Short mmCIF file of N, CA and C in Angstrom, two decimals:
data_model
loop_
_atom_site.label_atom_id
_atom_site.label_comp_id
_atom_site.label_asym_id
_atom_site.label_seq_id
_atom_site.Cartn_x
_atom_site.Cartn_y
_atom_site.Cartn_z
N UNK N 1164 9.03 1.39 -19.59
CA UNK N 1164 8.15 0.23 -19.61
C UNK N 1164 7.04 0.51 -20.61
N UNK N 1165 7.30 0.11 -21.83
CA UNK N 1165 6.44 0.47 -22.95
C UNK N 1165 4.98 0.05 -22.80
N UNK N 1166 4.72 -1.14 -22.31
CA UNK N 1166 3.34 -1.63 -22.22
C UNK N 1166 2.73 -1.47 -20.84
N UNK N 1167 3.44 -0.82 -19.96
CA UNK N 1167 2.96 -0.68 -18.58
C UNK N 1167 1.89 0.40 -18.49
N UNK N 1168 0.96 0.22 -17.57
CA UNK N 1168 -0.01 1.29 -17.33
C UNK N 1168 0.67 2.47 -16.65
N UNK N 1169 0.01 3.59 -16.60
CA UNK N 1169 0.49 4.73 -15.83
C UNK N 1169 0.22 4.40 -14.36
N UNK N 1170 1.24 3.87 -13.70
CA UNK N 1170 1.07 3.37 -12.33
C UNK N 1170 0.50 4.44 -11.40
N UNK N 1171 1.05 5.64 -11.47
CA UNK N 1171 0.57 6.71 -10.60
C UNK N 1171 -0.90 7.02 -10.82
N UNK N 1172 -1.32 7.06 -12.08
CA UNK N 1172 -2.72 7.35 -12.38
C UNK N 1172 -3.64 6.23 -11.89
N UNK N 1173 -3.20 4.99 -12.06
CA UNK N 1173 -4.00 3.85 -11.60
C UNK N 1173 -4.13 3.88 -10.08
N UNK N 1174 -3.02 4.13 -9.39
CA UNK N 1174 -3.06 4.20 -7.93
C UNK N 1174 -3.97 5.35 -7.49
N UNK N 1175 -3.82 6.50 -8.14
CA UNK N 1175 -4.65 7.66 -7.77
C UNK N 1175 -6.13 7.34 -7.94
N UNK N 1176 -6.47 6.66 -9.01
CA UNK N 1176 -7.87 6.28 -9.24
C UNK N 1176 -8.37 5.40 -8.10
N UNK N 1177 -7.54 4.46 -7.64
CA UNK N 1177 -7.94 3.56 -6.56
C UNK N 1177 -8.07 4.29 -5.22
N UNK N 1178 -7.18 5.26 -4.98
CA UNK N 1178 -7.20 5.99 -3.71
C UNK N 1178 -8.33 7.01 -3.64
N UNK N 1179 -8.69 7.58 -4.76
CA UNK N 1179 -9.72 8.61 -4.78
C UNK N 1179 -9.13 10.00 -4.64
N UNK N 1180 -9.95 11.00 -4.93
CA UNK N 1180 -9.48 12.39 -4.95
C UNK N 1180 -9.08 12.93 -3.58
N UNK N 1181 -9.58 12.34 -2.51
CA UNK N 1181 -9.28 12.86 -1.17
C UNK N 1181 -7.99 12.30 -0.58
N UNK N 1182 -7.27 11.47 -1.34
CA UNK N 1182 -6.01 10.88 -0.87
C UNK N 1182 -5.00 10.96 -2.01
N UNK N 1183 -4.37 12.11 -2.17
CA UNK N 1183 -3.51 12.39 -3.32
C UNK N 1183 -2.17 11.67 -3.24
N UNK N 1184 -1.79 11.02 -4.34
CA UNK N 1184 -0.49 10.36 -4.43
C UNK N 1184 0.60 11.43 -4.40
N UNK N 1185 1.57 11.24 -3.50
CA UNK N 1185 2.71 12.16 -3.41
C UNK N 1185 3.96 11.56 -4.04
N UNK N 1186 4.07 10.25 -4.03
CA UNK N 1186 5.20 9.57 -4.64
C UNK N 1186 5.09 8.08 -4.44
N UNK N 1187 5.74 7.33 -5.34
CA UNK N 1187 5.77 5.88 -5.20
C UNK N 1187 7.07 5.34 -5.79
N UNK N 1188 7.45 4.17 -5.32
CA UNK N 1188 8.60 3.45 -5.88
C UNK N 1188 8.29 1.96 -5.78
N UNK N 1189 8.73 1.22 -6.77
CA UNK N 1189 8.57 -0.22 -6.68
C UNK N 1189 9.61 -0.75 -5.71
N UNK N 1190 9.17 -1.63 -4.83
CA UNK N 1190 10.00 -2.06 -3.72
C UNK N 1190 9.66 -3.50 -3.33
N UNK N 1191 10.56 -4.07 -2.56
CA UNK N 1191 10.38 -5.43 -2.04
C UNK N 1191 10.92 -5.43 -0.61
N UNK N 1192 10.28 -6.16 0.30
CA UNK N 1192 10.83 -6.20 1.66
C UNK N 1192 12.21 -6.87 1.65
N UNK N 1193 13.16 -6.29 2.37
CA UNK N 1193 14.48 -6.90 2.47
C UNK N 1193 14.36 -8.30 3.07
N UNK N 1194 13.43 -8.47 3.99
CA UNK N 1194 13.23 -9.76 4.66
C UNK N 1194 12.14 -10.59 3.98
N UNK N 1195 12.06 -10.50 2.63
CA UNK N 1195 11.02 -11.29 1.96
C UNK N 1195 11.21 -12.78 2.25
N UNK N 1196 10.10 -13.49 2.28
CA UNK N 1196 10.14 -14.92 2.62
C UNK N 1196 10.60 -15.73 1.42
N UNK N 1197 11.76 -16.37 1.59
CA UNK N 1197 12.29 -17.24 0.55
C UNK N 1197 11.55 -18.57 0.62
N UNK N 1198 11.29 -19.14 -0.55
CA UNK N 1198 10.61 -20.44 -0.60
C UNK N 1198 11.00 -21.15 -1.88
N UNK N 1199 10.55 -22.39 -2.00
CA UNK N 1199 10.78 -23.15 -3.22
C UNK N 1199 12.21 -23.57 -3.38
N UNK N 1200 12.53 -24.02 -4.57
CA UNK N 1200 13.88 -24.42 -4.90
C UNK N 1200 14.19 -25.85 -4.50
N UNK N 1201 15.32 -26.31 -4.94
CA UNK N 1201 15.75 -27.67 -4.65
C UNK N 1201 15.11 -28.67 -5.59
N UNK N 1202 15.82 -29.73 -5.84
CA UNK N 1202 15.30 -30.82 -6.67
C UNK N 1202 15.60 -32.14 -6.00
N UNK N 1203 14.74 -33.12 -6.26
CA UNK N 1203 14.96 -34.46 -5.74
C UNK N 1203 15.17 -34.45 -4.24
N UNK N 1204 16.25 -35.09 -3.80
CA UNK N 1204 16.55 -35.20 -2.38
C UNK N 1204 16.97 -33.89 -1.75
N UNK N 1205 17.25 -32.86 -2.55
CA UNK N 1205 17.68 -31.58 -2.01
C UNK N 1205 16.55 -30.67 -1.58
N UNK N 1206 15.30 -31.05 -1.86
CA UNK N 1206 14.17 -30.19 -1.51
C UNK N 1206 14.06 -29.95 -0.01
N UNK N 1207 14.20 -31.00 0.77
CA UNK N 1207 14.07 -30.86 2.23
C UNK N 1207 15.18 -29.95 2.77
N UNK N 1208 16.39 -30.15 2.27
CA UNK N 1208 17.51 -29.32 2.71
C UNK N 1208 17.27 -27.85 2.33
N UNK N 1209 16.79 -27.62 1.11
CA UNK N 1209 16.51 -26.26 0.66
C UNK N 1209 15.45 -25.61 1.53
N UNK N 1210 14.42 -26.35 1.90
CA UNK N 1210 13.38 -25.80 2.78
C UNK N 1210 13.96 -25.40 4.13
N UNK N 1211 14.85 -26.22 4.67
CA UNK N 1211 15.50 -25.89 5.94
C UNK N 1211 16.36 -24.63 5.83
N UNK N 1212 17.12 -24.54 4.76
CA UNK N 1212 17.97 -23.36 4.55
C UNK N 1212 17.10 -22.11 4.40
N UNK N 1213 16.03 -22.21 3.61
CA UNK N 1213 15.13 -21.07 3.43
C UNK N 1213 14.51 -20.64 4.75
N UNK N 1214 14.09 -21.60 5.56
CA UNK N 1214 13.47 -21.28 6.85
C UNK N 1214 14.47 -20.55 7.75
N UNK N 1215 15.71 -21.05 7.79
CA UNK N 1215 16.74 -20.41 8.62
C UNK N 1215 17.06 -19.01 8.10
N UNK N 1216 17.14 -18.86 6.79
CA UNK N 1216 17.41 -17.56 6.18
C UNK N 1216 16.29 -16.58 6.50
N UNK N 1217 15.05 -17.04 6.42
CA UNK N 1217 13.90 -16.17 6.72
C UNK N 1217 13.95 -15.67 8.15
N UNK N 1218 14.23 -16.54 9.09
CA UNK N 1218 14.29 -16.15 10.51
C UNK N 1218 15.41 -15.13 10.72
N UNK N 1219 16.58 -15.40 10.17
CA UNK N 1219 17.72 -14.50 10.36
C UNK N 1219 17.44 -13.14 9.72
N UNK N 1220 16.91 -13.14 8.51
CA UNK N 1220 16.64 -11.89 7.81
C UNK N 1220 15.57 -11.08 8.51
N UNK N 1221 14.51 -11.74 8.94
CA UNK N 1221 13.44 -11.02 9.62
C UNK N 1221 13.89 -10.45 10.96
N UNK N 1222 14.79 -11.13 11.64
CA UNK N 1222 15.26 -10.60 12.93
C UNK N 1222 16.09 -9.34 12.75
N UNK N 1223 16.72 -9.16 11.58
CA UNK N 1223 17.52 -7.97 11.31
C UNK N 1223 16.73 -6.84 10.65
N UNK N 1224 15.70 -7.19 9.89
CA UNK N 1224 15.06 -6.19 9.04
C UNK N 1224 13.60 -5.90 9.37
N UNK N 1225 13.05 -6.57 10.37
CA UNK N 1225 11.69 -6.28 10.84
C UNK N 1225 11.76 -6.22 12.35
N UNK N 1226 11.39 -5.09 12.93
CA UNK N 1226 11.46 -4.94 14.38
C UNK N 1226 10.12 -4.53 14.96
N UNK N 1227 9.81 -5.10 16.10
CA UNK N 1227 8.57 -4.76 16.77
C UNK N 1227 7.93 -5.99 17.38
N UNK N 1228 7.02 -5.74 18.30
CA UNK N 1228 6.30 -6.82 18.96
C UNK N 1228 5.37 -7.51 17.97
N UNK N 1229 4.99 -8.73 18.28
CA UNK N 1229 4.00 -9.45 17.47
C UNK N 1229 2.74 -8.59 17.37
N UNK N 1230 2.22 -8.45 16.16
CA UNK N 1230 1.03 -7.64 15.95
C UNK N 1230 1.31 -6.17 15.70
N UNK N 1231 2.58 -5.75 15.81
CA UNK N 1231 2.91 -4.35 15.52
C UNK N 1231 2.76 -4.09 14.02
N UNK N 1232 2.77 -2.83 13.66
CA UNK N 1232 2.56 -2.47 12.26
C UNK N 1232 3.56 -3.17 11.35
N UNK N 1233 4.84 -3.11 11.69
CA UNK N 1233 5.86 -3.70 10.82
C UNK N 1233 5.65 -5.20 10.63
N UNK N 1234 5.17 -5.88 11.66
CA UNK N 1234 4.98 -7.33 11.54
C UNK N 1234 3.74 -7.69 10.74
N UNK N 1235 2.91 -6.70 10.40
CA UNK N 1235 1.73 -6.99 9.58
C UNK N 1235 1.97 -6.70 8.10
N UNK N 1236 3.11 -6.11 7.76
CA UNK N 1236 3.43 -5.88 6.35
C UNK N 1236 3.63 -7.21 5.64
N UNK N 1237 3.21 -7.31 4.39
CA UNK N 1237 3.43 -8.55 3.64
C UNK N 1237 4.93 -8.76 3.40
N UNK N 1238 5.35 -10.01 3.45
CA UNK N 1238 6.76 -10.35 3.24
C UNK N 1238 6.96 -11.24 2.01
N UNK N 1239 5.98 -11.29 1.12
CA UNK N 1239 6.17 -12.11 -0.07
C UNK N 1239 7.19 -11.43 -0.99
N UNK N 1240 7.74 -12.20 -1.89
CA UNK N 1240 8.83 -11.73 -2.75
C UNK N 1240 8.38 -10.98 -3.99
N UNK N 1241 7.20 -10.41 -3.98
CA UNK N 1241 6.68 -9.67 -5.13
C UNK N 1241 6.96 -8.18 -4.97
N UNK N 1242 7.56 -7.58 -5.99
CA UNK N 1242 7.75 -6.13 -5.98
C UNK N 1242 6.40 -5.44 -6.07
N UNK N 1243 6.19 -4.45 -5.23
CA UNK N 1243 4.95 -3.69 -5.21
C UNK N 1243 5.28 -2.20 -5.27
N UNK N 1244 4.30 -1.41 -5.66
CA UNK N 1244 4.46 0.05 -5.64
C UNK N 1244 4.20 0.53 -4.22
N UNK N 1245 5.27 0.90 -3.52
CA UNK N 1245 5.19 1.46 -2.18
C UNK N 1245 4.83 2.93 -2.36
N UNK N 1246 3.63 3.30 -1.91
CA UNK N 1246 3.06 4.59 -2.25
C UNK N 1246 2.80 5.44 -1.01
N UNK N 1247 3.32 6.66 -1.05
CA UNK N 1247 3.04 7.65 -0.01
C UNK N 1247 1.98 8.60 -0.59
N UNK N 1248 0.89 8.73 0.11
CA UNK N 1248 -0.15 9.66 -0.33
C UNK N 1248 -0.52 10.57 0.85
N UNK N 1249 -1.39 11.50 0.60
CA UNK N 1249 -1.71 12.50 1.62
C UNK N 1249 -2.35 11.90 2.87
N UNK N 1250 -3.00 10.76 2.74
CA UNK N 1250 -3.69 10.16 3.89
C UNK N 1250 -3.25 8.74 4.22
N UNK N 1251 -2.38 8.13 3.39
CA UNK N 1251 -2.06 6.73 3.62
C UNK N 1251 -0.70 6.32 3.08
N UNK N 1252 -0.28 5.15 3.51
CA UNK N 1252 0.85 4.42 2.93
C UNK N 1252 0.23 3.14 2.39
N UNK N 1253 0.44 2.87 1.11
CA UNK N 1253 -0.16 1.68 0.51
C UNK N 1253 0.87 0.92 -0.29
N UNK N 1254 0.57 -0.36 -0.51
CA UNK N 1254 1.34 -1.23 -1.39
C UNK N 1254 0.41 -1.74 -2.47
N UNK N 1255 0.85 -1.64 -3.74
CA UNK N 1255 0.04 -2.07 -4.87
C UNK N 1255 0.82 -3.09 -5.69
N UNK N 1256 0.22 -4.25 -5.92
CA UNK N 1256 0.84 -5.33 -6.68
C UNK N 1256 0.37 -5.25 -8.13
N UNK N 1257 1.28 -4.82 -9.02
CA UNK N 1257 0.98 -4.71 -10.45
C UNK N 1257 1.42 -5.95 -11.22
N UNK N 1258 1.67 -7.05 -10.53
CA UNK N 1258 2.05 -8.28 -11.20
C UNK N 1258 3.55 -8.40 -11.40
N UNK N 1259 3.94 -9.55 -11.90
CA UNK N 1259 5.35 -9.91 -12.01
C UNK N 1259 6.18 -8.91 -12.83
N UNK N 1260 5.62 -8.37 -13.90
CA UNK N 1260 6.38 -7.44 -14.73
C UNK N 1260 5.83 -6.01 -14.64
N UNK N 1261 5.05 -5.74 -13.61
CA UNK N 1261 4.49 -4.41 -13.35
C UNK N 1261 3.53 -3.95 -14.45
N UNK N 1262 2.89 -4.89 -15.14
CA UNK N 1262 2.07 -4.56 -16.31
C UNK N 1262 0.57 -4.65 -16.06
N UNK N 1263 0.15 -5.14 -14.91
CA UNK N 1263 -1.28 -5.31 -14.63
C UNK N 1263 -1.95 -3.95 -14.48
N UNK N 1264 -3.01 -3.71 -15.23
CA UNK N 1264 -3.69 -2.42 -15.11
C UNK N 1264 -4.80 -2.45 -14.06
N UNK N 1265 -4.92 -3.57 -13.35
CA UNK N 1265 -5.87 -3.69 -12.25
C UNK N 1265 -5.12 -4.27 -11.04
N UNK N 1266 -4.29 -3.44 -10.38
CA UNK N 1266 -3.43 -3.96 -9.31
C UNK N 1266 -4.21 -4.36 -8.07
N UNK N 1267 -3.59 -5.27 -7.32
CA UNK N 1267 -4.16 -5.70 -6.04
C UNK N 1267 -3.58 -4.82 -4.94
N UNK N 1268 -4.46 -4.31 -4.08
CA UNK N 1268 -3.98 -3.56 -2.92
C UNK N 1268 -3.48 -4.57 -1.90
N UNK N 1269 -2.18 -4.53 -1.61
CA UNK N 1269 -1.57 -5.52 -0.72
C UNK N 1269 -1.50 -5.04 0.73
N UNK N 1270 -1.58 -3.72 0.95
CA UNK N 1270 -1.45 -3.19 2.31
C UNK N 1270 -1.92 -1.75 2.31
N UNK N 1271 -2.52 -1.33 3.43
CA UNK N 1271 -2.91 0.07 3.60
C UNK N 1271 -2.74 0.45 5.07
N UNK N 1272 -2.20 1.64 5.29
CA UNK N 1272 -1.97 2.16 6.64
C UNK N 1272 -2.29 3.64 6.63
N UNK N 1273 -2.96 4.11 7.67
CA UNK N 1273 -3.19 5.55 7.80
C UNK N 1273 -1.85 6.27 7.87
N UNK N 1274 -1.73 7.36 7.17
CA UNK N 1274 -0.48 8.11 7.08
C UNK N 1274 0.02 8.54 8.45
N UNK N 1275 -0.87 8.84 9.39
CA UNK N 1275 -0.42 9.30 10.70
C UNK N 1275 0.26 8.20 11.51
N UNK N 1276 0.21 6.96 11.03
CA UNK N 1276 0.90 5.85 11.69
C UNK N 1276 2.32 5.65 11.15
N UNK N 1277 2.67 6.38 10.10
CA UNK N 1277 4.00 6.31 9.49
C UNK N 1277 4.84 7.46 10.03
N UNK N 1278 5.97 7.16 10.66
CA UNK N 1278 6.81 8.21 11.24
C UNK N 1278 7.89 8.69 10.29
N UNK N 1279 8.59 7.76 9.64
CA UNK N 1279 9.67 8.19 8.76
C UNK N 1279 10.03 7.08 7.78
N UNK N 1280 10.68 7.51 6.70
CA UNK N 1280 11.29 6.60 5.74
C UNK N 1280 12.68 7.16 5.50
N UNK N 1281 13.69 6.42 5.91
CA UNK N 1281 15.07 6.90 5.85
C UNK N 1281 15.94 5.91 5.09
N UNK N 1282 16.87 6.43 4.32
CA UNK N 1282 17.87 5.59 3.66
C UNK N 1282 18.78 4.99 4.73
N UNK N 1283 19.09 3.70 4.60
CA UNK N 1283 19.99 3.08 5.57
C UNK N 1283 21.46 3.22 5.18
N UNK N 1284 21.71 3.62 3.93
CA UNK N 1284 23.08 3.71 3.43
C UNK N 1284 23.53 2.43 2.74
N UNK N 1285 22.68 1.42 2.74
CA UNK N 1285 23.01 0.15 2.09
C UNK N 1285 22.30 0.06 0.75
N UNK N 1286 22.93 -0.68 -0.16
CA UNK N 1286 22.28 -0.98 -1.43
C UNK N 1286 22.11 -2.48 -1.55
N UNK N 1287 21.18 -2.86 -2.37
CA UNK N 1287 20.83 -4.26 -2.58
C UNK N 1287 21.13 -4.65 -4.02
N UNK N 1288 20.85 -5.90 -4.33
CA UNK N 1288 21.05 -6.42 -5.67
C UNK N 1288 20.41 -5.49 -6.71
N UNK N 1289 21.14 -5.22 -7.77
CA UNK N 1289 20.62 -4.36 -8.83
C UNK N 1289 20.66 -2.89 -8.48
N UNK N 1290 21.33 -2.52 -7.40
CA UNK N 1290 21.44 -1.12 -7.02
C UNK N 1290 20.24 -0.58 -6.26
N UNK N 1291 19.36 -1.47 -5.82
CA UNK N 1291 18.21 -1.00 -5.04
C UNK N 1291 18.70 -0.35 -3.75
N UNK N 1292 18.03 0.72 -3.36
CA UNK N 1292 18.38 1.45 -2.14
C UNK N 1292 17.59 0.88 -0.98
N UNK N 1293 18.29 0.57 0.11
CA UNK N 1293 17.59 0.06 1.30
C UNK N 1293 17.07 1.24 2.12
N UNK N 1294 15.81 1.13 2.52
CA UNK N 1294 15.17 2.18 3.32
C UNK N 1294 14.51 1.54 4.53
N UNK N 1295 14.52 2.26 5.63
CA UNK N 1295 13.84 1.80 6.85
C UNK N 1295 12.57 2.61 7.04
N UNK N 1296 11.45 1.91 7.10
CA UNK N 1296 10.16 2.51 7.40
C UNK N 1296 9.95 2.37 8.90
N UNK N 1297 9.70 3.47 9.59
CA UNK N 1297 9.47 3.46 11.03
C UNK N 1297 8.04 3.92 11.29
N UNK N 1298 7.38 3.23 12.22
CA UNK N 1298 5.96 3.45 12.46
C UNK N 1298 5.69 4.02 13.85
N UNK N 1299 4.48 4.51 14.06
CA UNK N 1299 4.09 5.17 15.30
C UNK N 1299 4.23 4.27 16.52
N UNK N 1300 4.11 2.96 16.35
CA UNK N 1300 4.22 2.05 17.49
C UNK N 1300 5.67 1.66 17.79
N UNK N 1301 6.63 2.29 17.10
CA UNK N 1301 8.05 2.01 17.32
C UNK N 1301 8.59 0.87 16.49
N UNK N 1302 7.75 0.19 15.75
CA UNK N 1302 8.23 -0.91 14.92
C UNK N 1302 8.85 -0.36 13.63
N UNK N 1303 9.60 -1.21 12.93
CA UNK N 1303 10.26 -0.80 11.69
C UNK N 1303 10.37 -1.98 10.74
N UNK N 1304 10.53 -1.65 9.47
CA UNK N 1304 10.76 -2.66 8.43
C UNK N 1304 11.66 -2.07 7.37
N UNK N 1305 12.60 -2.87 6.89
CA UNK N 1305 13.51 -2.43 5.83
C UNK N 1305 13.00 -2.93 4.48
N UNK N 1306 13.00 -2.03 3.52
CA UNK N 1306 12.55 -2.34 2.16
C UNK N 1306 13.64 -1.93 1.18
N UNK N 1307 13.75 -2.65 0.07
CA UNK N 1307 14.68 -2.33 -1.01
C UNK N 1307 13.88 -1.67 -2.13
N UNK N 1308 14.28 -0.45 -2.50
CA UNK N 1308 13.54 0.35 -3.47
C UNK N 1308 14.32 0.53 -4.76
N UNK N 1309 13.61 0.37 -5.88
CA UNK N 1309 14.21 0.66 -7.19
C UNK N 1309 14.42 2.16 -7.31
N UNK N 1310 15.50 2.55 -7.96
CA UNK N 1310 15.79 3.98 -8.12
C UNK N 1310 15.67 4.45 -9.57
N UNK N 1311 15.52 3.54 -10.51
CA UNK N 1311 15.37 3.94 -11.92
C UNK N 1311 14.09 4.75 -12.07
N UNK N 1312 14.12 5.76 -12.92
CA UNK N 1312 12.97 6.67 -13.06
C UNK N 1312 11.69 5.95 -13.49
N UNK N 1313 11.80 4.81 -14.13
CA UNK N 1313 10.59 4.07 -14.51
C UNK N 1313 9.91 3.44 -13.30
N UNK N 1314 10.66 3.29 -12.21
CA UNK N 1314 10.14 2.61 -11.02
C UNK N 1314 10.03 3.52 -9.80
N UNK N 1315 10.44 4.76 -9.92
CA UNK N 1315 10.43 5.70 -8.79
C UNK N 1315 9.90 7.04 -9.29
N UNK N 1316 8.73 7.41 -8.80
CA UNK N 1316 8.14 8.68 -9.19
C UNK N 1316 7.87 9.52 -7.95
N UNK N 1317 8.83 10.36 -7.61
CA UNK N 1317 8.65 11.30 -6.52
C UNK N 1317 8.70 10.69 -5.13
N UNK N 1318 9.14 9.43 -5.02
CA UNK N 1318 9.09 8.75 -3.73
C UNK N 1318 9.97 9.44 -2.69
N UNK N 1319 11.24 9.70 -3.03
CA UNK N 1319 12.15 10.23 -2.02
C UNK N 1319 11.80 11.65 -1.61
N UNK N 1320 11.28 12.44 -2.52
CA UNK N 1320 10.84 13.79 -2.15
C UNK N 1320 9.69 13.69 -1.15
N UNK N 1321 8.76 12.77 -1.38
CA UNK N 1321 7.64 12.57 -0.45
C UNK N 1321 8.13 12.03 0.89
N UNK N 1322 9.09 11.10 0.85
CA UNK N 1322 9.64 10.54 2.09
C UNK N 1322 10.38 11.60 2.88
N UNK N 1323 11.13 12.45 2.19
CA UNK N 1323 11.86 13.51 2.88
C UNK N 1323 10.90 14.52 3.52
N UNK N 1324 9.82 14.84 2.83
CA UNK N 1324 8.82 15.75 3.42
C UNK N 1324 8.18 15.12 4.64
N UNK N 1325 7.90 13.84 4.57
CA UNK N 1325 7.31 13.12 5.70
C UNK N 1325 8.24 13.18 6.90
N UNK N 1326 9.50 12.87 6.69
CA UNK N 1326 10.47 12.88 7.79
C UNK N 1326 10.62 14.27 8.39
N UNK N 1327 10.54 15.30 7.55
CA UNK N 1327 10.67 16.68 8.05
C UNK N 1327 9.47 17.09 8.89
N UNK N 1328 8.29 16.60 8.55
CA UNK N 1328 7.09 17.00 9.29
C UNK N 1328 6.89 16.21 10.58
N UNK N 1329 7.55 15.05 10.71
CA UNK N 1329 7.37 14.25 11.92
C UNK N 1329 8.56 14.37 12.86
N UNK N 1330 9.58 15.13 12.46
CA UNK N 1330 10.78 15.27 13.30
C UNK N 1330 10.52 16.12 14.52
#
């Protein structure tokens, strides 16, 4: 990504020296909320189909009681840098083409609330790897992660260390 900022350095600057970035990967929730689409008389039908798809997808890929950690994760269709650091799990929105040098923090969770990140064995469109994030309250959410080196910097090594320390 020739014009992209150094994502890791930007994230590290935002987190500060006391919360070291261990790895990140650009990812999207598997149960992202579909919206839009349709033209003319088909708009209403498209909205109904999207609503039904959202409910079905969320019931399979987001688990937990209302208000649980997994249910508070953003479900918009924007790829974000899913970041594991020494003290937190964060999501950073670098814009549509990952080029924004002033990303929006979309989510933050204390690291001790994250139990594991495990590969589900499934792949998604474009070869994205599906991973299940499991939290201290027993809730979970499935995310699709890019595996190309431009979009994944040390994420799986950090996830594997996390799973080993919480087992």
